[in-house]
XYZ file of C-alpha atoms in Angstrom:
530
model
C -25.177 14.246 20.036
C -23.442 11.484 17.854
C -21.695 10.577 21.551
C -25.181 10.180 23.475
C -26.296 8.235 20.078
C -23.508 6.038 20.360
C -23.629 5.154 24.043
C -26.771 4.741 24.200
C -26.551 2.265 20.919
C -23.803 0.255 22.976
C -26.305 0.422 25.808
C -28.703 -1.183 24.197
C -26.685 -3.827 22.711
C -24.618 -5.122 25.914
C -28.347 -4.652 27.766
C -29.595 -7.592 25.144
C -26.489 -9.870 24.789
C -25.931 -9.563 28.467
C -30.028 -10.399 29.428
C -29.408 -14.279 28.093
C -26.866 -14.601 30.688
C -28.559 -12.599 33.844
C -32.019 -13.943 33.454
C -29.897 -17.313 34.612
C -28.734 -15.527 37.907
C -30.505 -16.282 41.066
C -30.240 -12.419 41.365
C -33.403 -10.175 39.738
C -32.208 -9.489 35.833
C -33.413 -5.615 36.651
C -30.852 -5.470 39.075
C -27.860 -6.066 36.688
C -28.451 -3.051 34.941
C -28.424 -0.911 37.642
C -25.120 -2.127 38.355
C -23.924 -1.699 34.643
C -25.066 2.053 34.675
C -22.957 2.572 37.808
C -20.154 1.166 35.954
C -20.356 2.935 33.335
C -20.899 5.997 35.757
C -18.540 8.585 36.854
C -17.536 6.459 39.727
C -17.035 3.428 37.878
C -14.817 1.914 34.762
C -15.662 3.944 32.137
C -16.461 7.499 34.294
C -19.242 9.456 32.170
C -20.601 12.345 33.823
C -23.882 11.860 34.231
C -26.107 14.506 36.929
C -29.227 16.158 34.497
C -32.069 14.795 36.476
C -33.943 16.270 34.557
C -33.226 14.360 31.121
C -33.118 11.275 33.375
C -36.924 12.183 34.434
C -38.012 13.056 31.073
C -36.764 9.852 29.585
C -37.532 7.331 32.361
C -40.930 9.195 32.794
C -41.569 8.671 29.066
C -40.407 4.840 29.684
C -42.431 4.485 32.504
C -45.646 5.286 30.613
C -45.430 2.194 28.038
C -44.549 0.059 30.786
C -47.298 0.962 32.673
C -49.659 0.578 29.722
C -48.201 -2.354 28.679
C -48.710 -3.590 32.523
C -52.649 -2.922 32.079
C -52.626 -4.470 28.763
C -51.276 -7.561 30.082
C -53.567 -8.150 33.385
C -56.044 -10.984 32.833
C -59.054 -9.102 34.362
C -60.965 -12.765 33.999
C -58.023 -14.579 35.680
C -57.910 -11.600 38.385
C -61.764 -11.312 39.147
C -61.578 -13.285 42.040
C -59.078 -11.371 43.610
C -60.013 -7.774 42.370
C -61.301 -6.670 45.101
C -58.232 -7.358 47.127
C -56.023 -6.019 44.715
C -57.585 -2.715 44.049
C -58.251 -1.941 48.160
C -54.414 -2.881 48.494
C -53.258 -0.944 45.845
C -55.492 2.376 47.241
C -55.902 2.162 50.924
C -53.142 0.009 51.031
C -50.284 2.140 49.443
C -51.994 5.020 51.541
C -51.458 3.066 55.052
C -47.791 2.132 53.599
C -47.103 5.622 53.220
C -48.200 6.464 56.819
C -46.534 4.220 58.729
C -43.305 4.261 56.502
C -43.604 8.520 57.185
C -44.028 8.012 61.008
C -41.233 5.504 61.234
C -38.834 8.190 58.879
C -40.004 10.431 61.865
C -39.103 9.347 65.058
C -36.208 6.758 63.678
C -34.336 9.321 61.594
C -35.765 12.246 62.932
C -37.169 14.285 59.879
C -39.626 16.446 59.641
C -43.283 15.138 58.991
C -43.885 16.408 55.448
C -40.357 15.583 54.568
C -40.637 11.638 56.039
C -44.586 11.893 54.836
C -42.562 12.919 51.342
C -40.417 9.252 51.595
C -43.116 8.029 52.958
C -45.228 8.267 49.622
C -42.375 8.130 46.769
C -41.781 4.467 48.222
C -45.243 3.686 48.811
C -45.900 1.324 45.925
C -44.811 -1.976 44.697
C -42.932 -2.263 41.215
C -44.482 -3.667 38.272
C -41.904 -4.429 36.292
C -39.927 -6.379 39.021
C -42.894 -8.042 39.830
C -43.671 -9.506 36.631
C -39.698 -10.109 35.617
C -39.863 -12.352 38.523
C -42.835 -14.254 38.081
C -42.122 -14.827 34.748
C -38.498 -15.446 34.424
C -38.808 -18.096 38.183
C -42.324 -19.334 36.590
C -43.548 -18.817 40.059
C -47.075 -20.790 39.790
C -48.602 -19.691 43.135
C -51.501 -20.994 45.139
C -54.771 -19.397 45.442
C -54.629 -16.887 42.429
C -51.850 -15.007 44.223
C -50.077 -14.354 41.007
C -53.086 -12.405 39.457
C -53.297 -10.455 42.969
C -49.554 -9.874 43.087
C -49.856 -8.541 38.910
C -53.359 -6.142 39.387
C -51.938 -4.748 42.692
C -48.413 -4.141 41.545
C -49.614 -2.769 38.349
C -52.170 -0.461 39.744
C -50.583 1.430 42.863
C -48.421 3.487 41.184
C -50.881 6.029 40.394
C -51.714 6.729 43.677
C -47.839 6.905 45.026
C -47.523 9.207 42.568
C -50.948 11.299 43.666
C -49.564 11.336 47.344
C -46.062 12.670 46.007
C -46.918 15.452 44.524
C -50.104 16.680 46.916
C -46.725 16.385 49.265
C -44.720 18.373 47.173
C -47.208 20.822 46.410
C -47.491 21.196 50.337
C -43.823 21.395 50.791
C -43.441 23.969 48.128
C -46.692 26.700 50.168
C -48.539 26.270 47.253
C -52.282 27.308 47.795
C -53.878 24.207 46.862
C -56.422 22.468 47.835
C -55.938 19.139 49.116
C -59.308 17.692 48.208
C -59.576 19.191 45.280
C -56.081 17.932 43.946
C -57.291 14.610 44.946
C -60.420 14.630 43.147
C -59.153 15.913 40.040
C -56.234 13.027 40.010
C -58.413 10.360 40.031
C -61.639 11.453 38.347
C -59.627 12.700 35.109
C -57.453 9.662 35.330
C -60.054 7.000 35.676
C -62.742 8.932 32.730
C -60.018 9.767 30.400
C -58.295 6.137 30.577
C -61.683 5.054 29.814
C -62.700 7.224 27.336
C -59.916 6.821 25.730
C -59.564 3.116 25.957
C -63.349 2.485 24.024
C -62.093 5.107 21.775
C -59.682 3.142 20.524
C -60.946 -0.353 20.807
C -64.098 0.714 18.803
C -61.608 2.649 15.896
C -59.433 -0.923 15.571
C -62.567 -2.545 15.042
C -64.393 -0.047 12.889
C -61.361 1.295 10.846
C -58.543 0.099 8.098
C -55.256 2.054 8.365
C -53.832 1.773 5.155
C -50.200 1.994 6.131
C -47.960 -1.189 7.169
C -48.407 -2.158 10.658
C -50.770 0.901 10.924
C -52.684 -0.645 14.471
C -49.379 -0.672 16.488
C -48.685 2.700 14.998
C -52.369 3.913 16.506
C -51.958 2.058 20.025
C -48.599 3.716 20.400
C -50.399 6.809 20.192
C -53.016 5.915 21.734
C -50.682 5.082 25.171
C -49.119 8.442 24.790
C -52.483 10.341 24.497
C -54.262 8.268 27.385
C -50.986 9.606 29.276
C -50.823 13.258 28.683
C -54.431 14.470 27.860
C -55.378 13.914 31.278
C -52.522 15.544 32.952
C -53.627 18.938 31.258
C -56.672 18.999 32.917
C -54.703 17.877 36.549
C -55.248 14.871 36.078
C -52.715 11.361 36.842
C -51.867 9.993 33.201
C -50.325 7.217 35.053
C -53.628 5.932 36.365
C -55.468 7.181 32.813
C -52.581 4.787 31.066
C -53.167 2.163 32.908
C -57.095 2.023 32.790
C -56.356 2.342 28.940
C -53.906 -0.316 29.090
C -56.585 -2.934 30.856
C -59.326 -1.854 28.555
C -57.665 -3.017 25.390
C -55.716 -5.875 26.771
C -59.354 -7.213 27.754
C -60.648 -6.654 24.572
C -61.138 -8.267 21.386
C -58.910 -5.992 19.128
C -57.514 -7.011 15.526
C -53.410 -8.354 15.535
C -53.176 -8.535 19.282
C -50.252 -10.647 18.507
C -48.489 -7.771 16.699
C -49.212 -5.587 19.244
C -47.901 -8.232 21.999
C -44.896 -8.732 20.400
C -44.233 -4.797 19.510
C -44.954 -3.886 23.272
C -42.799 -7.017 24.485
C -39.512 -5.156 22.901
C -40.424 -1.562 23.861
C -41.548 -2.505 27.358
C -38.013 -4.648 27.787
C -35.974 -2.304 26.016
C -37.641 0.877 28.450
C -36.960 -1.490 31.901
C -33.041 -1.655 30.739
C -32.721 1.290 30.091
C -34.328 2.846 33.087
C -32.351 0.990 35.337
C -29.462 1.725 33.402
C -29.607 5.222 33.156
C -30.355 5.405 36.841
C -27.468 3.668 37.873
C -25.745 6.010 35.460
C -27.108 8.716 37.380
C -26.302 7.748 40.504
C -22.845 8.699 42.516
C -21.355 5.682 44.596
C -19.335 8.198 46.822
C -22.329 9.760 48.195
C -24.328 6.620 48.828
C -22.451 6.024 52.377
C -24.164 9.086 53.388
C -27.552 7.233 53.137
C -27.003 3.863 53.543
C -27.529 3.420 56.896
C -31.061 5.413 56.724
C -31.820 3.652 53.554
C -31.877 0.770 55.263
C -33.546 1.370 58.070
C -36.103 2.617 56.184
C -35.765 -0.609 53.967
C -35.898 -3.015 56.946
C -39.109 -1.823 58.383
C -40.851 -1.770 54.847
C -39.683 -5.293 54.307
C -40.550 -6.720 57.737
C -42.771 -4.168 59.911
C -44.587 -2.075 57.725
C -45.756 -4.019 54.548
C -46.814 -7.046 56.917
C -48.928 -4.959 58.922
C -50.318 -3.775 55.881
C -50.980 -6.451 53.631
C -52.325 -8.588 56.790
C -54.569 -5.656 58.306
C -56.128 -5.233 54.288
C -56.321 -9.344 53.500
C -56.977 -11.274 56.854
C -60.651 -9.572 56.581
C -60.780 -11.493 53.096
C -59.997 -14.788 55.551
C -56.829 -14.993 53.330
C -54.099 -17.671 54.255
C -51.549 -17.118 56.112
C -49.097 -18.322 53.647
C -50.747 -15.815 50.971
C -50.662 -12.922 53.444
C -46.799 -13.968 53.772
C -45.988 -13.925 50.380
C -47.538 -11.033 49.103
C -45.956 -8.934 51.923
C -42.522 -10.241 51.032
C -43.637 -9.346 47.513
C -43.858 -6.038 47.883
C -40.560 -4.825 45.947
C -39.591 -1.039 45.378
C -38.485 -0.099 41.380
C -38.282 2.025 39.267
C -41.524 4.056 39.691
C -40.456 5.229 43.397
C -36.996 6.234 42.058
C -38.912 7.990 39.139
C -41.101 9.318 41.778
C -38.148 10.771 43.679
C -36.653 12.626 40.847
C -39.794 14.209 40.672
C -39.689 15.684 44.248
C -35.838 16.384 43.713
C -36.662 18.830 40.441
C -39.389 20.601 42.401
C -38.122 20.546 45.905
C -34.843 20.568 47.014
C -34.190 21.504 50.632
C -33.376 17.837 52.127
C -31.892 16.486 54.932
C -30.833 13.904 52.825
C -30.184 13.267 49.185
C -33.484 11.687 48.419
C -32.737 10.422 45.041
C -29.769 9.101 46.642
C -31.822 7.391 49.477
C -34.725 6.019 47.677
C -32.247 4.068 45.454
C -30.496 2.737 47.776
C -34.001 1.400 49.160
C -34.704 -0.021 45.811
C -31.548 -1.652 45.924
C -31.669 -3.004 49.082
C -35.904 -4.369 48.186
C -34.247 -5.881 45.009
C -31.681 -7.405 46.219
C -33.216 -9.276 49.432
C -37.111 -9.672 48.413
C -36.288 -10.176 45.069
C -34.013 -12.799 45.287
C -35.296 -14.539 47.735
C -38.953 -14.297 46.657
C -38.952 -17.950 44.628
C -37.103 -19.475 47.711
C -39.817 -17.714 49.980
C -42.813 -19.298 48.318
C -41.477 -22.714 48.446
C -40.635 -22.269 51.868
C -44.173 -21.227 52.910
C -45.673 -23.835 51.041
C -47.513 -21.581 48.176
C -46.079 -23.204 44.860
C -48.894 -24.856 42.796
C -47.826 -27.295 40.475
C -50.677 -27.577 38.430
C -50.684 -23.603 37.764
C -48.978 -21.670 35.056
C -48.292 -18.571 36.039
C -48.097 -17.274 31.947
C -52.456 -17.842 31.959
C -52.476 -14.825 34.720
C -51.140 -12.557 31.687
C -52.943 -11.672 28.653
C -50.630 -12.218 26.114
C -50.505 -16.374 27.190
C -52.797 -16.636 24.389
C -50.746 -15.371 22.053
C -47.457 -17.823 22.591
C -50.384 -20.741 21.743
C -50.432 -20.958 18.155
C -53.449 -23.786 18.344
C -56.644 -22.876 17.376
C -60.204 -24.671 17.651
C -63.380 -24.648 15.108
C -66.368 -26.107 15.498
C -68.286 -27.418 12.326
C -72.191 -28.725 12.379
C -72.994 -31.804 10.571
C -75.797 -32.245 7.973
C -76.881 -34.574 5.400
C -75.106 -32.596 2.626
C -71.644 -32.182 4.208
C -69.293 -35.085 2.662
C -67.971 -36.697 6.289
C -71.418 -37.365 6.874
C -71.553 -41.334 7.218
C -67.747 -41.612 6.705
C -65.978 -43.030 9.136
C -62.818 -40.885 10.451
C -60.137 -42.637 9.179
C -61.259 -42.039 5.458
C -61.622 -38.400 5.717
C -58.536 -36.839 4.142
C -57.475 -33.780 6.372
C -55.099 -31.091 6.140
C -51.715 -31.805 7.979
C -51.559 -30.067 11.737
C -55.410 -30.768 11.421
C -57.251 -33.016 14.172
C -60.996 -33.971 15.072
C -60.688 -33.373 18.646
C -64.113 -33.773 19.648
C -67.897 -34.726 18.611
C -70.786 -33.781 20.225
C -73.170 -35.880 19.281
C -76.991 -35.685 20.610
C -77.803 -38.158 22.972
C -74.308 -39.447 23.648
C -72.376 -36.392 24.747
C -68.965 -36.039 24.251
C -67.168 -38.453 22.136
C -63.271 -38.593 22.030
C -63.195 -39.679 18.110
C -61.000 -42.511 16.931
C -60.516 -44.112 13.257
C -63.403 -46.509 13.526
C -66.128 -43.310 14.773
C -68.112 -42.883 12.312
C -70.001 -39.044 11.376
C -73.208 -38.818 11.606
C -75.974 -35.642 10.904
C -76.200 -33.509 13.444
C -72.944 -33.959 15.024
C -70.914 -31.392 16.328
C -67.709 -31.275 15.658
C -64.654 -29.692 17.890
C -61.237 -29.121 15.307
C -57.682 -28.232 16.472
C -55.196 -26.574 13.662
C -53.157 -24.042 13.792
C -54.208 -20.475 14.003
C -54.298 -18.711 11.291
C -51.072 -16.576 11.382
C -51.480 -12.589 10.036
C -49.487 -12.013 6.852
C -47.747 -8.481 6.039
C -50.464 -8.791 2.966
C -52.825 -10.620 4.441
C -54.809 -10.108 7.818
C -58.134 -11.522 9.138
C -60.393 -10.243 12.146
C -64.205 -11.276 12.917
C -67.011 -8.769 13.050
C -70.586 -9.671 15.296
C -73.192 -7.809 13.510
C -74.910 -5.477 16.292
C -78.300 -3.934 15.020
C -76.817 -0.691 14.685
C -74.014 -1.864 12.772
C -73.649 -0.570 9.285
C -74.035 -4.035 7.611
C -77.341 -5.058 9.422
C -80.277 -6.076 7.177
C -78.081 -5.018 4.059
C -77.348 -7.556 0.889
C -73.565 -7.901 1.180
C -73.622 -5.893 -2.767
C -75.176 -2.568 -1.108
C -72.405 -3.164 1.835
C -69.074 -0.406 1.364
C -66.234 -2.021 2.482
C -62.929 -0.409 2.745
C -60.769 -0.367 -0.130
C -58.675 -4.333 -0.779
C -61.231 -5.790 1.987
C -63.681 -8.809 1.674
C -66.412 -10.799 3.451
C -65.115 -13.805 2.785
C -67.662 -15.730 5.156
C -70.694 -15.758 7.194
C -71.428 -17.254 10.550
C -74.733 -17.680 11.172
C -75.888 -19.831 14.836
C -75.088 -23.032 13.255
C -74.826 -22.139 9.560
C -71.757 -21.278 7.785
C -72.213 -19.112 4.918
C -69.816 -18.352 1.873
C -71.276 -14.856 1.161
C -71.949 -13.784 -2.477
C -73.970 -10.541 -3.700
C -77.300 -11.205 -2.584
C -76.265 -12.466 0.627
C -78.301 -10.809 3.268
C -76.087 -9.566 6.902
C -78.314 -10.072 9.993
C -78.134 -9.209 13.413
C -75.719 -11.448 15.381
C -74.251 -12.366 12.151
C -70.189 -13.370 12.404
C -68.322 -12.055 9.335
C -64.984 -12.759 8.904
C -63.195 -9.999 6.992
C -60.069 -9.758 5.227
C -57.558 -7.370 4.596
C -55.108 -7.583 1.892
């Protein structure tokens, strides 16, 4: 135990010291650790025995469910809309068709059975997240036409269904009496109403409830991703599609400390992706990989250049997509860790193979990484798609949170002290600007020191955002009419214990509450917690 503690400790640590140095490589970072588990592997320098897939599953499943929430929680659904459709058809119909022709090729190139090449067919089927988004973030690959937010929702969102195809497969493979439909059905209606059950759940508890312990909202979202995984699976459900709609649910919505939550998922997520791909390459054997190579790819070839094309062109040209976007995302379709995840899987509950198929499908991933993934910046330029006046961080939710500006808007009366003072005798707060006045009949006025305020204006303010303290937090609260504070003098409100109104928005009004302060519909308070 102290051993595994220790390893995985140093692990850990050469995975973080040695990420400043890969993320510079031309290669995909993912990729490096791979290679360190294999040299830490029984075939490499250091020769640990490594072979319990089913520990490997376990963990890397259990890894594989915060990245896949986190993936959700980071898609921009209003940066996507425009390309949902696409995405969502793509990652259905589109991992189903990948599946097909990848099983028919496995066929009649390598001569397999049809549920076993129907069985490769559907572990590989789907594109991986996390190698997705390491690239586009780590190359800053601004593409044309939203492709970056198509590339995201689809690579995010077809896992699910590789993994619904995998195990019908299995299930088939094994003579179990199941029912095909039925399987189907209960996959994706139990995934889809749990993840959104669960999802409004817990977006309406952060917004209605105070947990009274330190950092108690990332404590309740980690549970919350674990629940949204395994409640539905007990009722045959996929968790993985469940986590994911939980994941996009919350990232969309307005939630107290998002940027805590950002930040805590940022580590977990990276620190799960290393050590997947470590302990995979740990789990691999190098001296049995020649055995597969040559099928691997095969298998990998046609993916890259037959059957993902066909694909992504038969799904997108109908959309009147460019060519140069139909290019891309084909050559963007990289295998990760979910298909190898996938394949351990099928190994623990099936194991009559022609060949190794843990064995074969990571030697695909390899061989996906490795040429699509390195190439994939070089790609775009080459087919024209880079857009300079993109940035490919607005396509992710969590953009928001690396901007630590903030604007206000404040409404001008007779009564407020700026009014009739010109702007360069108005003392202000350092880090505080006057961005903007909107002033009736004018429009828009870019303010200098000579503008003078007048009544009415409208004023548009830039300072920094106001920055949660471990004492201290902040979060608004729009006053629905069946919320607990409508049409009640702020004295007869009960507010969690060490919380206070401390103001009111009201349309153009800006209150400073006291007792007799009455709460109306469409109110804004601002709470805090201390």
């Amino acid at each position: 135990m102290n051993g595994v503690l220790l390893l995985m400790g140093i692990v850990i640590l050469i995975c973080i010291v040695a990420y400043r140095f890969t993320e510079k490589l031309p290669i995909p970072s993912l990729l490096i650790f791979i290679l360190l588990g294999i040299i830490f592997g029984e075939n490499g320098i250091f020769r640990i025995h490594f072979d319990n897939y089913r520990a490997a599953e376990i963990v890397c499943s259990i890894a594989l469910v915060f990245i896949m929430y986190y993936g959700g929680f980071g898609t921009n659904v209003k940066a996507a809309r425009s390309v949902a459709v696409k995405s969502v058809v793509l990652s259905t119909l589109g991992v189903v068709l990948t599946a097909a022709f990848t099983g028919v090729f496995a066929h009649y190139a390598l001569h397999l059975g049809w549920l076993e090449s129907a069985l490769i067919g559907s572990v590989i089927a789907s594109t991986d997240a996390a190698s997705v988004f390491n690239i586009l973030r780590t190359r800053n690959l601004n593409l044309k036409d939203n492709t970056a937010s198509l590339l995201e929702l689809e690579s995010g969102s077809n896992d699910p269904m590789s993994y619904m195809l995998t195990v019908v497969v299995v299930s088939i493979m094994n003579g179990s009496n199941v029912s095909v439909p039925l399987m189907l059905f209960q996959q994706l209606f139990f995934g889809i109403l749990f993840g959104l059950l669960i999802g409004k759940a817990a977006v309406w508890a952060l917004n209605h409830r105070d947990f009274s312990i330190a950092q108690g909202n990332t404590i309740f979202v980690f549970s919350v991703a674990i629940i949204a995984y395994a409640l539905p699976i007990l009722m045959g459900g996929n968790g993985y599609l469940s986590v994911y709609l939980c994941g996009i649910l919350m990232g969309n919505s307005q939630i107290p400390e998002k940027r805590d939550l950002v930040r805590f998922f940022d580590v977990l997520t990276g620190i799960a992706q290393m050590m997947i791909f470590f302990l995979l390459g740990l789990l691999v054997t190098p001296v049995n990989l020649p055995h597969v190579i040559v099928p691997a790819l095969l298998i990998a070839l046609f993916l890259t250049f037959v059957g993902r094309p066909l694909v992504v062109a038969g799904i997108l040209a109908p959309f009147r997509s460019s060519l140069a976007q139909i290019g891309i995302v084909s050559w963007a379709g990289l295998r990760g860790v979910a298909s190898i995840v996938f394949a351990i899987y099928a190994v623990l509950n099936y194991n009559n193979f022609t060949y190794n198929l843990f064995d074969l499908v990571f030697c695909i991933v390899l061989f996906s990484m490795a040429l699509q993934g390195t190439l994939l910046p070089a790609m775009s330029k080459w087919m024209n798609m880079i857009d300079e006046n993109a940035d490919v961080r607005r396509t992710f939710n969590d953009y928001q949170e690396e901007n630590d500006v903030s604007f206000i808007k404040i409404h001008m009366d007779e009564r407020h002290p700026w009014a009739h003072q010109k702007l360069r005798n108005i003392i202000t707060p350092p880090d505080f600007l006057i961005a903007l006045i909107a002033r009736q009949g004018e429009g828009f006025i870019v303010p200098g020191g000579d503008t003078e305020i007048l009544p009415g204006d409208l004023l548009v303010i830039a300072g920094r955002e106001f920055e949660n303290r471990e004492n201290l937090t902040l979060k608004e609260v729009t006053v629905s009419p069946k919320n607990r504070f409508c049409n009640k003098h702020l004295r007869e409100v009960d507010l969690p214990a060490n919380s206070l109104i401390v103001m009111v928005q009201r349309q153009k009004e800006t209150i400073i509450p006291c007792g007799d302060t009455l709460i109306l519909e469409d109110d804004t308070l601002v709470v805090a917690h201390y």
